[in-house]
PDB file of N, CA and C in Angstrom:
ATOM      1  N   UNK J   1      76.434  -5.833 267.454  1.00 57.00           N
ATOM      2  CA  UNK J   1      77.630  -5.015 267.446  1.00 57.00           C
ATOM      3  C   UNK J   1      78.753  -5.813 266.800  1.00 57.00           C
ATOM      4  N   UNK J   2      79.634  -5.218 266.032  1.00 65.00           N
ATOM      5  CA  UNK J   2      80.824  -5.614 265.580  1.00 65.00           C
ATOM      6  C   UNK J   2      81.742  -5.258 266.320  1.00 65.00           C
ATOM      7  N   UNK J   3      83.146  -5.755 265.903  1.00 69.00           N
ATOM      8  CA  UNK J   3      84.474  -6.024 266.512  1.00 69.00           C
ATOM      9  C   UNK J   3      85.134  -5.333 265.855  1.00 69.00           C
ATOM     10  N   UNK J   4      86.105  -4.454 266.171  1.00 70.00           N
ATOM     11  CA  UNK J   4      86.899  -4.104 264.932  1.00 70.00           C
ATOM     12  C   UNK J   4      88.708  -4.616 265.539  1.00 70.00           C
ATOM     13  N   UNK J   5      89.088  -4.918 265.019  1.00 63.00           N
ATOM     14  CA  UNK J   5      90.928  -5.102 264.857  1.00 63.00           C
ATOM     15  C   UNK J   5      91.293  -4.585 264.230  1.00 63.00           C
ATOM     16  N   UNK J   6      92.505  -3.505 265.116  1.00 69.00           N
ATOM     17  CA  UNK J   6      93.460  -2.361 264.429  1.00 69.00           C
ATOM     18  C   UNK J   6      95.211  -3.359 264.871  1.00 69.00           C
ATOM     19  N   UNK J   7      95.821  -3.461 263.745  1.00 64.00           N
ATOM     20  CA  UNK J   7      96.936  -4.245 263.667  1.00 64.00           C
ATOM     21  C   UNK J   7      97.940  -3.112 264.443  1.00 64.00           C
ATOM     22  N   UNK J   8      98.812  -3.383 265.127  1.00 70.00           N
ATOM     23  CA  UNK J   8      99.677  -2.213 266.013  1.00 70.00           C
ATOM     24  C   UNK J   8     101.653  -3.042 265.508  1.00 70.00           C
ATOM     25  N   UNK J   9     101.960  -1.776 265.055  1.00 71.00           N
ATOM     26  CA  UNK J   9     103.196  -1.991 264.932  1.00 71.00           C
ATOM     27  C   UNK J   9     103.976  -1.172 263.829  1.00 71.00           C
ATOM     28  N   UNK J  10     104.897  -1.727 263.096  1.00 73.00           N
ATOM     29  CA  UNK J  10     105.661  -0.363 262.622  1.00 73.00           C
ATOM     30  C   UNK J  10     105.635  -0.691 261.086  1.00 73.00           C
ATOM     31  N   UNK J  11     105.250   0.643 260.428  1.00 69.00           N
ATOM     32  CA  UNK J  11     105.261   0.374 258.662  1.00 69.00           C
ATOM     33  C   UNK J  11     106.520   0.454 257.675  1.00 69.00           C
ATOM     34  N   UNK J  12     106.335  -0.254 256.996  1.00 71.00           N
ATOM     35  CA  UNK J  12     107.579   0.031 256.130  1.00 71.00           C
ATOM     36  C   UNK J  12     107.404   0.239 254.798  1.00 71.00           C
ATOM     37  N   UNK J  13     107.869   1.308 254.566  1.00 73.00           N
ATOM     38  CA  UNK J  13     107.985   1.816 253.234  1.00 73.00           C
ATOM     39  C   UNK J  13     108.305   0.723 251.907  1.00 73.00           C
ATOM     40  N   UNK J  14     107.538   0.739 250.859  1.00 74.00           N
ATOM     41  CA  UNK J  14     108.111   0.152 250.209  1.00 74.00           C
ATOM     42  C   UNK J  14     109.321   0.349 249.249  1.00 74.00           C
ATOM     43  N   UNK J  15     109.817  -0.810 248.669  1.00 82.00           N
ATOM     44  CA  UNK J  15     110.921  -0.723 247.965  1.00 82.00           C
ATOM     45  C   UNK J  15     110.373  -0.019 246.302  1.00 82.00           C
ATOM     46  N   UNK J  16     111.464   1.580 246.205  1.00 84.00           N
ATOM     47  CA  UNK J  16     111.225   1.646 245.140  1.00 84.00           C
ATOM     48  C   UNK J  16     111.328   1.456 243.917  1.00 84.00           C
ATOM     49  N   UNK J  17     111.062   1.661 242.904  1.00 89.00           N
ATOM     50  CA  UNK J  17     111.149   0.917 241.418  1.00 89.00           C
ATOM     51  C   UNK J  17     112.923   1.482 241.032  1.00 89.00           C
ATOM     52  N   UNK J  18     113.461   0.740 240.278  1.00 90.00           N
ATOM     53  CA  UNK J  18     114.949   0.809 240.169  1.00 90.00           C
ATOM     54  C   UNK J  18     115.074   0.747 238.730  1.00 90.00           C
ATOM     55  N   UNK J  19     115.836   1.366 238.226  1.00 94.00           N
ATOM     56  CA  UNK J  19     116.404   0.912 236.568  1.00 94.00           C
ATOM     57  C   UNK J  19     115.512   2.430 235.986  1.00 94.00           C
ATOM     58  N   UNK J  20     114.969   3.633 236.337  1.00 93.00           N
ATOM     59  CA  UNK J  20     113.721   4.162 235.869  1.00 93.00           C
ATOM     60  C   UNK J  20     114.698   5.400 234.437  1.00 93.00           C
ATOM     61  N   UNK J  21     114.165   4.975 233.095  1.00 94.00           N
ATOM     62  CA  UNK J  21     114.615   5.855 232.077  1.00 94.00           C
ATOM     63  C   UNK J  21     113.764   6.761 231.308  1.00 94.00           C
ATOM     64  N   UNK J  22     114.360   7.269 230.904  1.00 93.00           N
ATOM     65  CA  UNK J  22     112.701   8.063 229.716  1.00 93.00           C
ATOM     66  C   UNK J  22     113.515   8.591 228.736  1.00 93.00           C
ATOM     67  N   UNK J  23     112.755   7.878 227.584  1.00 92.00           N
ATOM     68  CA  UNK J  23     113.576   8.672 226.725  1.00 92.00           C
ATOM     69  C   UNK J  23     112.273   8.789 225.206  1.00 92.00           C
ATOM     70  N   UNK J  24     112.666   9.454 224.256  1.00 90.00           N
ATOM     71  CA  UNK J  24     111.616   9.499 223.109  1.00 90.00           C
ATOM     72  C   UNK J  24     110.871   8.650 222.316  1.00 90.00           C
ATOM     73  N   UNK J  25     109.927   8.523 222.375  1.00 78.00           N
ATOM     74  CA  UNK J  25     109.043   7.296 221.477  1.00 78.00           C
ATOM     75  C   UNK J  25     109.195   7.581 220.079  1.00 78.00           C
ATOM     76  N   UNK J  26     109.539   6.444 219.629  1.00 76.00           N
ATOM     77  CA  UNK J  26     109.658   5.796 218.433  1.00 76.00           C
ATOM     78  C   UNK J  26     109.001   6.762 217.612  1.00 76.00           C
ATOM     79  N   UNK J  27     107.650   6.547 218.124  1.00 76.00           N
ATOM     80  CA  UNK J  27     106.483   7.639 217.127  1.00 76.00           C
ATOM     81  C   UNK J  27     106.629   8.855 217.374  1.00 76.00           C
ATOM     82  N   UNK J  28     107.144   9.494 218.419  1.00 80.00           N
ATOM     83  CA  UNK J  28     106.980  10.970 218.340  1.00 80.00           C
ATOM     84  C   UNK J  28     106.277  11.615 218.938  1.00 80.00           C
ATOM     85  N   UNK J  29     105.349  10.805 219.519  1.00 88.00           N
ATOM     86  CA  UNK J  29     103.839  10.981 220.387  1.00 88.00           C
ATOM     87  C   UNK J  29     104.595  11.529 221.671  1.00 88.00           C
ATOM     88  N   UNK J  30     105.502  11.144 221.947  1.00 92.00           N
ATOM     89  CA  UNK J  30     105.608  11.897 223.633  1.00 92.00           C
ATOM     90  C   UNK J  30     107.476  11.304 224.601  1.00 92.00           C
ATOM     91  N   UNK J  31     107.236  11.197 225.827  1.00 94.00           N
ATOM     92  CA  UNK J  31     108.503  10.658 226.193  1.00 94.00           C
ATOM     93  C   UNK J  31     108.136   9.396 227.018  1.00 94.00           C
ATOM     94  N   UNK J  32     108.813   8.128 226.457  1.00 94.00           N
ATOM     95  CA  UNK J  32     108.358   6.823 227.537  1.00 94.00           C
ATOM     96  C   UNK J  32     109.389   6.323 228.611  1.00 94.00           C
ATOM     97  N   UNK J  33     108.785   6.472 229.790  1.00 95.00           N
ATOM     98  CA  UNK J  33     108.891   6.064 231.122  1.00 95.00           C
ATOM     99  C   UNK J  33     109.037   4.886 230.964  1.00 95.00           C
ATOM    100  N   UNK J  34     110.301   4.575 231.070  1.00 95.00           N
ATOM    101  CA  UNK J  34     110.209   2.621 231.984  1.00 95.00           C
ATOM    102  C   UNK J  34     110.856   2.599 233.039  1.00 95.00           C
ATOM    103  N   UNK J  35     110.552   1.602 234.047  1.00 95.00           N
ATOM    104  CA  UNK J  35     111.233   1.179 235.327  1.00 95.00           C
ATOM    105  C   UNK J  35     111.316  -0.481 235.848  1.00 95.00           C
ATOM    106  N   UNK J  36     111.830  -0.745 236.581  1.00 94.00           N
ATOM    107  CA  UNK J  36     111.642  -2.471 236.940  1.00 94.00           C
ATOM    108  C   UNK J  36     111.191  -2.260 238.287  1.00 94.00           C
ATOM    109  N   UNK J  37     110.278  -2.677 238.283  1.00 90.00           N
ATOM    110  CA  UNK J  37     108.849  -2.820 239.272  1.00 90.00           C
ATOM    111  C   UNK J  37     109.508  -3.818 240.279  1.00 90.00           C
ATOM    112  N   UNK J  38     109.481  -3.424 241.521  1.00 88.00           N
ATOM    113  CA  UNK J  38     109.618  -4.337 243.015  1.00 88.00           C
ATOM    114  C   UNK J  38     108.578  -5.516 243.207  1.00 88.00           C
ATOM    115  N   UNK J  39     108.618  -6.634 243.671  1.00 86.00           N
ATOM    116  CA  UNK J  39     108.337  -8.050 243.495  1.00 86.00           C
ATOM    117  C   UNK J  39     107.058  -7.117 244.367  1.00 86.00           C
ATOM    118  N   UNK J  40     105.889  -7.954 243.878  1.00 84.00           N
ATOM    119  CA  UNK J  40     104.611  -7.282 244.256  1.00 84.00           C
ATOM    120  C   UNK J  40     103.511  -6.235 243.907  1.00 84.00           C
ATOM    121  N   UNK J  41     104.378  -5.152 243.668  1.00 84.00           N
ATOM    122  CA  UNK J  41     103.518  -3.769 242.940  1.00 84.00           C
ATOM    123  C   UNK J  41     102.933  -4.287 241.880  1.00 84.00           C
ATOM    124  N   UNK J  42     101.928  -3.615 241.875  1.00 85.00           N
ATOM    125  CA  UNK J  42     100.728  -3.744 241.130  1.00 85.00           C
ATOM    126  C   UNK J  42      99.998  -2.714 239.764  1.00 85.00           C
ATOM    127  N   UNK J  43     100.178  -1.353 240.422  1.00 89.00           N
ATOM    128  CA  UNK J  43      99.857  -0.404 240.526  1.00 89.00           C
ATOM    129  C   UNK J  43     101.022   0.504 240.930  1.00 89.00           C
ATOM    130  N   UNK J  44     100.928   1.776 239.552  1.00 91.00           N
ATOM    131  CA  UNK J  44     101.739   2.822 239.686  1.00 91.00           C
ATOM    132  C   UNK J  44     101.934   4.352 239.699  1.00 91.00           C
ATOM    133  N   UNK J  45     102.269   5.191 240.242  1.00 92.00           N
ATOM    134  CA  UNK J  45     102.114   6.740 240.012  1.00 92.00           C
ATOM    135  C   UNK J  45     103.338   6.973 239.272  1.00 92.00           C
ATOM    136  N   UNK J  46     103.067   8.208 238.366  1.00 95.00           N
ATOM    137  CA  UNK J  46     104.062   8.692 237.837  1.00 95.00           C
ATOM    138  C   UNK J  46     103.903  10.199 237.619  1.00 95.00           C
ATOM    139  N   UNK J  47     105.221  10.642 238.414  1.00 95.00           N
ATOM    140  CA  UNK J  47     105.978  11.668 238.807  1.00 95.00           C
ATOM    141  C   UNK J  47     106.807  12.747 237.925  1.00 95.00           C
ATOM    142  N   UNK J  48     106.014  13.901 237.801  1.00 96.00           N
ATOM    143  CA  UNK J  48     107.313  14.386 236.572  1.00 96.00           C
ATOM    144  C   UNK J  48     107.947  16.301 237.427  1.00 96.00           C
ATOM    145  N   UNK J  49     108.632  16.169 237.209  1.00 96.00           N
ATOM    146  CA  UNK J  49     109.260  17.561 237.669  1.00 96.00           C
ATOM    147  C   UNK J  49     110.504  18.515 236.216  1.00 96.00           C
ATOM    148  N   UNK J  50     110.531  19.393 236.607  1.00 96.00           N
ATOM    149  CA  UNK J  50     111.308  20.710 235.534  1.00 96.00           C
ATOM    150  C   UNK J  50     112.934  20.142 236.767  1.00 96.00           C
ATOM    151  N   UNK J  51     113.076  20.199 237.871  1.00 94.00           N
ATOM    152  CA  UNK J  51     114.526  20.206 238.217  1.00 94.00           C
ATOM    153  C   UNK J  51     114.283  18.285 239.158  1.00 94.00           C
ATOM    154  N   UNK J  52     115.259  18.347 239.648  1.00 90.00           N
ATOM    155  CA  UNK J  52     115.877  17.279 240.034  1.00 90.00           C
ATOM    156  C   UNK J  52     115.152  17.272 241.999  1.00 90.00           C
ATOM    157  N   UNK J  53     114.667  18.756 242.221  1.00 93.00           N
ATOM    158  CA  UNK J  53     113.922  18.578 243.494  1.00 93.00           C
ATOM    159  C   UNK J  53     112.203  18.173 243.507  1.00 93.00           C
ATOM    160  N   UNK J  54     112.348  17.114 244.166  1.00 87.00           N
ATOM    161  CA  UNK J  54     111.036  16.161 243.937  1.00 87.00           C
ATOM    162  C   UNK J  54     109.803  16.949 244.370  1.00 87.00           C
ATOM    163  N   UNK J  55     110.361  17.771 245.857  1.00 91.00           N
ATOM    164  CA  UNK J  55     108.990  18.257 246.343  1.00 91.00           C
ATOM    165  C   UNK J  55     108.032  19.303 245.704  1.00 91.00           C
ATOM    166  N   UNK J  56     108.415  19.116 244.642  1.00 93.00           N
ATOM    167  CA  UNK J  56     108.231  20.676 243.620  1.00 93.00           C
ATOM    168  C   UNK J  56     107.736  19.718 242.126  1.00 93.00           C
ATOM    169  N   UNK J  57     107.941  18.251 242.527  1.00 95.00           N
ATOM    170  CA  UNK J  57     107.119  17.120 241.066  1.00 95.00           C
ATOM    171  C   UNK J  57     105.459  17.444 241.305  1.00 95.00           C
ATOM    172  N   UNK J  58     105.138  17.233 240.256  1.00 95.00           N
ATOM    173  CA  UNK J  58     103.865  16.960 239.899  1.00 95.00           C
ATOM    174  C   UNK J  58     103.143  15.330 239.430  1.00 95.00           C
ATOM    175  N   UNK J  59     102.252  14.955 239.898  1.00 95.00           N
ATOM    176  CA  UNK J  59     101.727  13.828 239.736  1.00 95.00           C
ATOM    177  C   UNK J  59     101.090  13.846 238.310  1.00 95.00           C
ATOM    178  N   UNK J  60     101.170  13.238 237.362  1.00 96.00           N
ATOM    179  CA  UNK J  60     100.842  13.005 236.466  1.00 96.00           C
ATOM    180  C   UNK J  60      99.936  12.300 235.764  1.00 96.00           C
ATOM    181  N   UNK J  61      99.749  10.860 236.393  1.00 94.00           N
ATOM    182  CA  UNK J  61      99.372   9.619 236.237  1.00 94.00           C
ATOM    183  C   UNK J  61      99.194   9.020 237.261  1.00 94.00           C
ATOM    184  N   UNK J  62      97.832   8.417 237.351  1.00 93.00           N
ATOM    185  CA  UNK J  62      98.464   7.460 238.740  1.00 93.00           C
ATOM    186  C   UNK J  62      97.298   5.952 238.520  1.00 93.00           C
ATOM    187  N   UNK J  63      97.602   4.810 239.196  1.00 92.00           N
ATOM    188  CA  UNK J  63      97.203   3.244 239.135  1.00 92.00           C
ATOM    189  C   UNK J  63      97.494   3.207 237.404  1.00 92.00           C
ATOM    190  N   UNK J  64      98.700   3.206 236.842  1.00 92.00           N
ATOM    191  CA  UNK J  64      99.580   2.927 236.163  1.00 92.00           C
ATOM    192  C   UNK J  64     100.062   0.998 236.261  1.00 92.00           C
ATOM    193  N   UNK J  65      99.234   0.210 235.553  1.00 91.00           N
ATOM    194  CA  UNK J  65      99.114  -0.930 235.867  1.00 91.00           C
ATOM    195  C   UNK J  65     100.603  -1.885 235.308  1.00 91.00           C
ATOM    196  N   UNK J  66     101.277  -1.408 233.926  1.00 91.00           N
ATOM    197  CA  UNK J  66     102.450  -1.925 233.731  1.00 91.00           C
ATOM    198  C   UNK J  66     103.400  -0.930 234.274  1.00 91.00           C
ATOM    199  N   UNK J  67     104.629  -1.772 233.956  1.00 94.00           N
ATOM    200  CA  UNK J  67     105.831  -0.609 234.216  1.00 94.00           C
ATOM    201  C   UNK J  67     106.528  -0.228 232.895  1.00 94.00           C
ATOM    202  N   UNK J  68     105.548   0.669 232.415  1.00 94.00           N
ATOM    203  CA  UNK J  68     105.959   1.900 231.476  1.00 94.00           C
ATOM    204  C   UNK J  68     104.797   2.689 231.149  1.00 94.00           C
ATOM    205  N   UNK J  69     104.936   3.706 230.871  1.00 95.00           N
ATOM    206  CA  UNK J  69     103.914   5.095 230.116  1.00 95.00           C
ATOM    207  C   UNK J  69     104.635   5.764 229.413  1.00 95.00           C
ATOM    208  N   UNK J  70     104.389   6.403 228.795  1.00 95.00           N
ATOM    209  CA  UNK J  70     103.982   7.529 227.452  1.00 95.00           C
ATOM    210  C   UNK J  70     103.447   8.418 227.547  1.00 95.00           C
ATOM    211  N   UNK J  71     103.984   9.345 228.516  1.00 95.00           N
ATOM    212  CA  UNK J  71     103.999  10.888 228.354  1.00 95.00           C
ATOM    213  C   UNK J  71     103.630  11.741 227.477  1.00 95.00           C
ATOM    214  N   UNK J  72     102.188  11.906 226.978  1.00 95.00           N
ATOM    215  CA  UNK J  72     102.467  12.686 225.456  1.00 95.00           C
ATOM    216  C   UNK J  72     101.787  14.172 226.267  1.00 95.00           C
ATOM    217  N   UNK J  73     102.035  14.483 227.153  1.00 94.00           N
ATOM    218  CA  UNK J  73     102.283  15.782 227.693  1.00 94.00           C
ATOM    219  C   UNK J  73     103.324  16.502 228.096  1.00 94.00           C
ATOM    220  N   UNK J  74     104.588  15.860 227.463  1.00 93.00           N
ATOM    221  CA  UNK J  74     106.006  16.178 227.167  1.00 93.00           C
ATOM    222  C   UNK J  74     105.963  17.684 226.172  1.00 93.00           C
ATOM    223  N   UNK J  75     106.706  18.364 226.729  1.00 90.00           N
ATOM    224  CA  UNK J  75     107.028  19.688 225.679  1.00 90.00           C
ATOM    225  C   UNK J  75     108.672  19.458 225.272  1.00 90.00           C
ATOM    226  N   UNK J  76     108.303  19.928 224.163  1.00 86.00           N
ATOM    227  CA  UNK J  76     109.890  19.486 223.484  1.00 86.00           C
ATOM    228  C   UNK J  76     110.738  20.508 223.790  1.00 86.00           C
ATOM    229  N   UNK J  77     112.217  20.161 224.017  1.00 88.00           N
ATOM    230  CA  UNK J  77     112.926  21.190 224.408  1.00 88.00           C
ATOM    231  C   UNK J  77     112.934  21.382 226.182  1.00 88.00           C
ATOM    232  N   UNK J  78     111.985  20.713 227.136  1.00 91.00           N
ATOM    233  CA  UNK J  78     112.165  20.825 228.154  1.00 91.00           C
ATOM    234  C   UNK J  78     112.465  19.716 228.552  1.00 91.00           C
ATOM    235  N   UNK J  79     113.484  19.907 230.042  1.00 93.00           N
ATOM    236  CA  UNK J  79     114.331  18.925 230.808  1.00 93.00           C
ATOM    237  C   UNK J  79     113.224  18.361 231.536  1.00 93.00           C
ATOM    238  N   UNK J  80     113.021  17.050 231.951  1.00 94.00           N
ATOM    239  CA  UNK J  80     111.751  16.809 232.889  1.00 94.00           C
ATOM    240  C   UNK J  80     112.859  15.794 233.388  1.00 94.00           C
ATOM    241  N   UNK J  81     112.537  15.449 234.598  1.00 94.00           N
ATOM    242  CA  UNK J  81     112.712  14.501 235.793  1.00 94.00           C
ATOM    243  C   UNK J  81     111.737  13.501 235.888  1.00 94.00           C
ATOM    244  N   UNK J  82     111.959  12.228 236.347  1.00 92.00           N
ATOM    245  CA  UNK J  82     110.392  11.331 236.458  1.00 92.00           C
ATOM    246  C   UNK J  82     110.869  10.619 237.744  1.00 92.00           C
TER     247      UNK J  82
END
């Protein structure tokens, strides 16, 4: 038989990414996401929405290993949120 250990106590959210812009690639290919990544993260999701209310974003991307992407599922002419 094994042992198992369940750690007991309280979680904390991590700190989120800060500085986050998007604006048009050079090439034309799409819209690029950058942000400055919290000491640690590894791994990233990225979030896109039509208004400014999150619960209504769509996941896009996710284990996003630097901090930036390239959206080339951008429609031109629409407002997106990230």
């Amino acid at each position: 038989s094994s042992a198992v250990t369940v750690a007991t106590g309280s979680l904390v959210a991590p700190a989120a990414p800060t500085a986050v812009s998007a604006y048009g690639d050079f090439s034309g290919s799409g819209v690029r996401v950058t942000w400055r990544a919290p000491v640690g993260w590894r791994r990233f999701e990225v979030w896109r929405g039509t208004s400014a209310d999150f619960s209504q974003a769509t996941m896009i991307v996710q284990r996003v290993s630097l901090p930036t992407y390239l959206d080339t599922t951008a429609q031109p002419g629409v407002q997106y949120h990230y």
